[in-house]
Tab-separated table of C-alpha atoms in Angstrom:
chain	number	residue	atom	x	y	z
K	137	SER	CA	92.480	72.145	-98.625
K	138	GLN	CA	92.642	68.679	-96.762
K	139	GLN	CA	96.153	68.455	-94.865
K	140	GLY	CA	96.100	64.699	-93.861
K	141	GLU	CA	94.683	61.568	-96.620
K	142	GLU	CA	94.325	58.752	-94.395
K	143	ASP	CA	94.892	55.072	-96.323
K	144	PRO	CA	92.774	53.054	-96.606
K	145	GLN	CA	89.504	54.888	-97.229
K	146	ALA	CA	88.234	51.437	-95.917
K	147	LEU	CA	88.843	48.529	-93.711
K	148	SER	CA	86.937	45.163	-92.409
K	149	ILE	CA	88.353	42.867	-90.651
K	150	GLN	CA	87.304	39.638	-88.491
K	151	GLU	CA	87.166	40.637	-84.854
K	152	GLY	CA	90.884	39.683	-83.221
K	153	GLU	CA	92.557	40.891	-85.623
K	154	ASN	CA	94.871	44.088	-85.689
K	155	ALA	CA	94.088	47.166	-87.851
K	156	THR	CA	96.410	49.908	-89.292
K	157	MET	CA	95.160	52.748	-90.607
K	158	ASN	CA	97.912	55.605	-92.225
K	159	CYS	CA	97.604	58.585	-92.402
K	160	SER	CA	99.683	61.268	-94.979
K	161	TYR	CA	100.127	64.918	-94.959
K	162	LYS	CA	102.020	67.534	-96.137
K	163	THR	CA	103.695	70.576	-94.449
K	164	SER	CA	105.514	70.453	-90.861
K	165	ILE	CA	103.121	69.956	-87.728
K	166	ASN	CA	103.278	70.275	-84.402
K	167	ASN	CA	101.286	67.369	-83.502
K	168	LEU	CA	98.751	65.007	-84.941
K	169	GLN	CA	95.717	63.552	-83.323
K	170	TRP	CA	93.431	60.892	-84.051
K	171	TYR	CA	90.086	60.637	-83.418
K	172	ARG	CA	87.150	58.044	-84.095
K	173	GLN	CA	83.428	58.933	-85.043
K	174	ASN	CA	80.603	56.599	-84.988
K	175	SER	CA	78.416	56.638	-87.470
K	176	GLY	CA	76.707	59.945	-87.967
K	177	ARG	CA	77.936	61.245	-84.132
K	178	GLY	CA	80.554	63.552	-83.139
K	179	LEU	CA	84.111	62.925	-83.441
K	180	VAL	CA	86.057	61.915	-79.635
K	181	HIS	CA	89.680	62.287	-79.349
K	182	LEU	CA	91.891	59.281	-78.712
K	183	ILE	CA	95.458	60.278	-79.092
K	184	LEU	CA	97.585	63.184	-79.576
K	185	ILE	CA	101.334	62.542	-80.708
K	186	ARG	CA	103.561	65.866	-80.582
K	187	SER	CA	106.317	66.177	-83.634
K	188	ASN	CA	109.425	65.270	-81.389
K	189	GLU	CA	107.651	62.149	-80.367
K	190	ARG	CA	108.119	58.807	-82.835
K	191	GLU	CA	105.782	56.522	-80.921
K	192	LYS	CA	103.227	56.578	-78.340
K	193	HIS	CA	100.169	54.061	-76.928
K	194	SER	CA	96.644	54.139	-75.190
K	195	GLY	CA	95.590	50.737	-73.828
K	196	ARG	CA	94.914	48.864	-77.702
K	197	LEU	CA	96.183	51.762	-79.538
K	198	ARG	CA	99.532	52.469	-80.876
K	199	VAL	CA	100.187	55.623	-82.840
K	200	THR	CA	103.640	56.389	-84.231
K	201	LEU	CA	104.659	58.985	-85.750
K	202	ASP	CA	107.225	59.523	-88.975
K	203	THR	CA	108.297	63.342	-89.654
K	204	SER	CA	110.628	62.535	-92.560
K	205	LYS	CA	108.120	61.045	-94.295
K	206	LYS	CA	105.560	63.048	-93.355
K	207	SER	CA	102.785	60.259	-92.468
K	208	SER	CA	101.637	58.621	-89.128
K	209	SER	CA	99.842	54.787	-88.541
K	210	LEU	CA	97.109	54.058	-85.573
K	211	LEU	CA	97.475	50.623	-84.728
K	212	ILE	CA	94.240	48.972	-83.166
K	213	THR	CA	95.444	45.775	-81.595
K	214	ALA	CA	93.044	42.674	-80.866
K	215	SER	CA	89.787	44.302	-82.018
K	216	ARG	CA	86.409	44.308	-81.094
K	217	ALA	CA	83.036	44.752	-82.908
K	218	ALA	CA	82.584	48.137	-81.123
K	219	ASP	CA	86.077	49.625	-82.761
K	220	THR	CA	83.422	49.509	-85.935
K	221	ALA	CA	83.835	53.775	-86.741
K	222	SER	CA	85.300	56.102	-88.764
K	223	TYR	CA	88.896	57.201	-87.455
K	224	PHE	CA	90.432	60.665	-88.622
K	225	CYS	CA	93.716	61.829	-88.026
K	226	ALA	CA	93.840	66.143	-87.617
K	227	THR	CA	97.506	67.556	-87.441
K	228	GLY	CA	97.802	70.527	-85.808
K	229	ILE	CA	100.583	73.550	-87.593
K	230	SER	CA	100.811	76.686	-86.062
K	231	SER	CA	98.954	79.560	-88.491
K	232	GLY	CA	99.128	83.072	-87.465
K	233	GLY	CA	100.107	82.594	-83.211
K	234	TYR	CA	97.376	80.181	-83.104
K	235	GLN	CA	97.312	76.244	-83.726
K	236	LYS	CA	94.879	75.296	-86.561
K	237	VAL	CA	93.725	71.719	-86.865
K	238	THR	CA	92.861	70.259	-90.016
K	239	PHE	CA	91.070	66.969	-90.650
K	240	GLY	CA	91.826	64.110	-92.972
K	241	THR	CA	88.950	62.460	-95.313
K	242	GLY	CA	88.889	59.035	-92.585
K	243	THR	CA	89.349	55.215	-92.878
K	244	LYS	CA	86.380	53.298	-92.279
K	245	LEU	CA	87.085	50.128	-90.584
K	246	GLN	CA	84.149	47.515	-89.913
K	247	VAL	CA	85.350	45.066	-87.459
K	248	ILE	CA	83.576	41.856	-88.135
K	249	PRO	CA	81.863	39.441	-85.040
C	217	GLU	CA	79.248	66.672	-67.234
C	218	ALA	CA	81.264	68.312	-69.914
C	219	GLN	CA	79.598	68.871	-73.025
C	220	VAL	CA	79.199	70.894	-76.432
C	221	THR	CA	75.547	70.808	-77.104
C	222	GLN	CA	74.227	71.913	-80.826
C	223	ASN	CA	70.619	72.516	-81.846
C	224	PRO	CA	68.689	71.686	-83.441
C	225	ARG	CA	69.991	67.930	-84.218
C	226	TYR	CA	67.907	67.305	-87.327
C	227	LEU	CA	66.651	70.078	-90.009
C	228	ILE	CA	65.166	70.432	-92.891
C	229	THR	CA	64.113	73.590	-94.601
C	230	VAL	CA	63.952	75.710	-97.574
C	231	THR	CA	66.143	77.737	-99.936
C	232	GLY	CA	66.481	81.323	-98.743
C	233	LYS	CA	65.057	80.628	-95.232
C	234	LYS	CA	67.516	82.174	-92.329
C	235	LEU	CA	68.290	79.704	-89.887
C	236	THR	CA	70.772	79.404	-86.762
C	237	VAL	CA	71.915	76.452	-84.987
C	238	THR	CA	73.466	76.883	-81.789
C	239	CYS	CA	76.338	75.553	-79.822
C	240	SER	CA	76.715	76.066	-76.384
C	241	GLN	CA	79.870	74.254	-74.082
C	242	ASN	CA	80.237	74.148	-70.375
C	243	MET	CA	83.340	73.638	-70.345
C	244	ASN	CA	84.982	77.350	-70.011
C	245	HIS	CA	87.149	76.617	-73.357
C	246	GLU	CA	88.269	79.571	-74.791
C	247	TYR	CA	88.660	78.142	-77.987
C	248	MET	CA	85.157	77.321	-80.391
C	249	SER	CA	84.895	76.029	-83.970
C	250	TRP	CA	82.252	75.083	-86.480
C	251	TYR	CA	83.060	71.964	-89.465
C	252	ARG	CA	80.876	70.726	-91.774
C	253	GLN	CA	80.991	67.081	-93.226
C	254	ASP	CA	81.014	65.606	-96.469
C	255	PRO	CA	81.323	62.454	-98.145
C	256	GLY	CA	84.576	61.626	-99.399
C	257	LEU	CA	85.694	65.610	-97.982
C	258	GLY	CA	86.144	64.772	-94.190
C	259	LEU	CA	85.610	67.786	-91.862
C	260	ARG	CA	86.385	71.229	-93.284
C	261	GLN	CA	86.278	74.082	-90.872
C	262	ILE	CA	83.702	76.860	-91.390
C	263	TYR	CA	84.476	79.811	-88.960
C	264	TYR	CA	86.265	79.725	-85.748
C	265	SER	CA	86.758	81.429	-82.356
C	266	MET	CA	89.246	82.095	-80.357
C	267	ASN	CA	87.871	83.985	-77.404
C	268	VAL	CA	84.934	86.652	-77.033
C	269	GLU	CA	84.300	88.564	-79.924
C	270	VAL	CA	87.155	86.911	-81.423
C	271	THR	CA	86.154	85.359	-84.947
C	272	ASP	CA	87.717	84.195	-88.245
C	273	LYS	CA	87.212	82.449	-91.177
C	274	GLY	CA	87.987	78.720	-91.883
C	275	ASP	CA	88.707	77.210	-95.240
C	276	VAL	CA	84.593	77.375	-96.595
C	277	PRO	CA	83.315	80.387	-94.744
C	278	GLU	CA	81.265	81.456	-97.500
C	279	GLY	CA	77.615	81.838	-96.600
C	280	TYR	CA	78.016	81.267	-93.395
C	281	LYS	CA	78.069	83.956	-90.267
C	282	VAL	CA	79.045	83.498	-86.609
C	283	SER	CA	79.184	85.422	-83.378
C	284	ARG	CA	80.877	85.024	-80.175
C	285	LYS	CA	79.300	87.071	-77.464
C	286	GLU	CA	79.412	85.350	-74.856
C	287	LYS	CA	82.308	82.853	-74.254
C	288	ARG	CA	80.196	79.329	-73.938
C	289	ASN	CA	78.045	80.166	-76.984
C	290	PHE	CA	78.837	79.914	-80.785
C	291	PRO	CA	75.743	80.181	-83.163
C	292	LEU	CA	76.358	79.409	-86.618
C	293	ILE	CA	74.154	81.733	-89.016
C	294	LEU	CA	72.877	80.568	-92.456
C	295	GLU	CA	71.650	84.208	-93.779
C	296	SER	CA	70.258	82.427	-97.240
C	297	PRO	CA	70.418	78.985	-97.390
C	298	SER	CA	71.222	76.807	-100.389
C	299	PRO	CA	71.115	73.300	-101.493
C	300	ASN	CA	74.806	73.051	-101.375
C	301	GLN	CA	75.112	73.635	-97.520
C	302	THR	CA	72.876	70.480	-96.916
C	303	SER	CA	75.724	68.696	-94.676
C	304	LEU	CA	76.148	67.207	-91.064
C	305	TYR	CA	77.739	70.172	-89.046
C	306	PHE	CA	79.971	69.917	-86.085
C	307	CYS	CA	80.789	72.461	-83.510
C	308	ALA	CA	83.677	71.617	-80.806
C	309	SER	CA	85.396	73.436	-78.265
C	310	SER	CA	89.578	73.413	-77.082
C	311	LEU	CA	90.787	75.065	-73.749
C	312	SER	CA	93.037	77.128	-75.665
C	313	GLU	CA	94.621	76.696	-79.077
C	314	VAL	CA	97.726	78.799	-78.186
C	315	ARG	CA	98.442	78.265	-74.601
C	316	ILE	CA	98.371	74.714	-74.777
C	317	ASN	CA	99.837	72.351	-77.353
C	318	THR	CA	97.462	69.956	-77.690
C	319	GLY	CA	94.479	71.146	-79.292
C	320	GLU	CA	92.425	68.322	-78.450
C	321	LEU	CA	89.028	69.456	-79.522
C	322	PHE	CA	85.439	68.240	-77.510
C	323	PHE	CA	83.007	67.802	-80.225
C	324	GLY	CA	78.946	68.188	-80.397
C	325	GLU	CA	76.789	65.266	-81.284
C	326	GLY	CA	76.276	67.045	-84.821
C	327	SER	CA	73.337	69.318	-86.698
C	328	ARG	CA	72.257	67.416	-89.690
C	329	LEU	CA	71.037	69.955	-92.363
C	330	THR	CA	68.522	69.545	-95.621
C	331	VAL	CA	68.262	71.842	-97.218
C	332	LEU	CA	65.695	71.941	-100.387
């Protein structure tokens, strides 16, 4: 079953605008990660936020985590055409002595030059 | 260069013809996993391996087998492929799901499988 659900499913913005993607999940987590996937390619890890963290930055990326609402958001500032890709959240939860990573369904971002 | 390598990248086969998708990583990672990606369903885990000779089922293991005889290799075996196994398959590896609370996964480039 899907642990994470992204919203919106698709997003189209102009270059230079900010893009915000949201992820909601169902159970308590150890951490939450965001991955990027260019069309048909492998996923690339972007950023990880632990359950005791509320906000994290990496370059033009800003991730927030609200464990009380079981939600996270990924903000890409000053978007570029090269940011066009699908973005997935992935929750890490403890399961039988190891950490299980479960992916959401993704947000497809299109940045128009 | 650190990487996860999958082969073949593209394959068209027929129902019932056994096939193997290979996966190899050069990062000395303990943890390896197979996912399938289908439109609207995201990535779903098929099987995973915590270390050599240690494998376990993921969320959608039916119709698949795996083995982990060496640390670097984790092949996915479809003994009798069916059309509902047409999908994009990804192999991923991680240093350790237990020791380090990161779980960052490194992905291969994917194998697109079509079963007719």
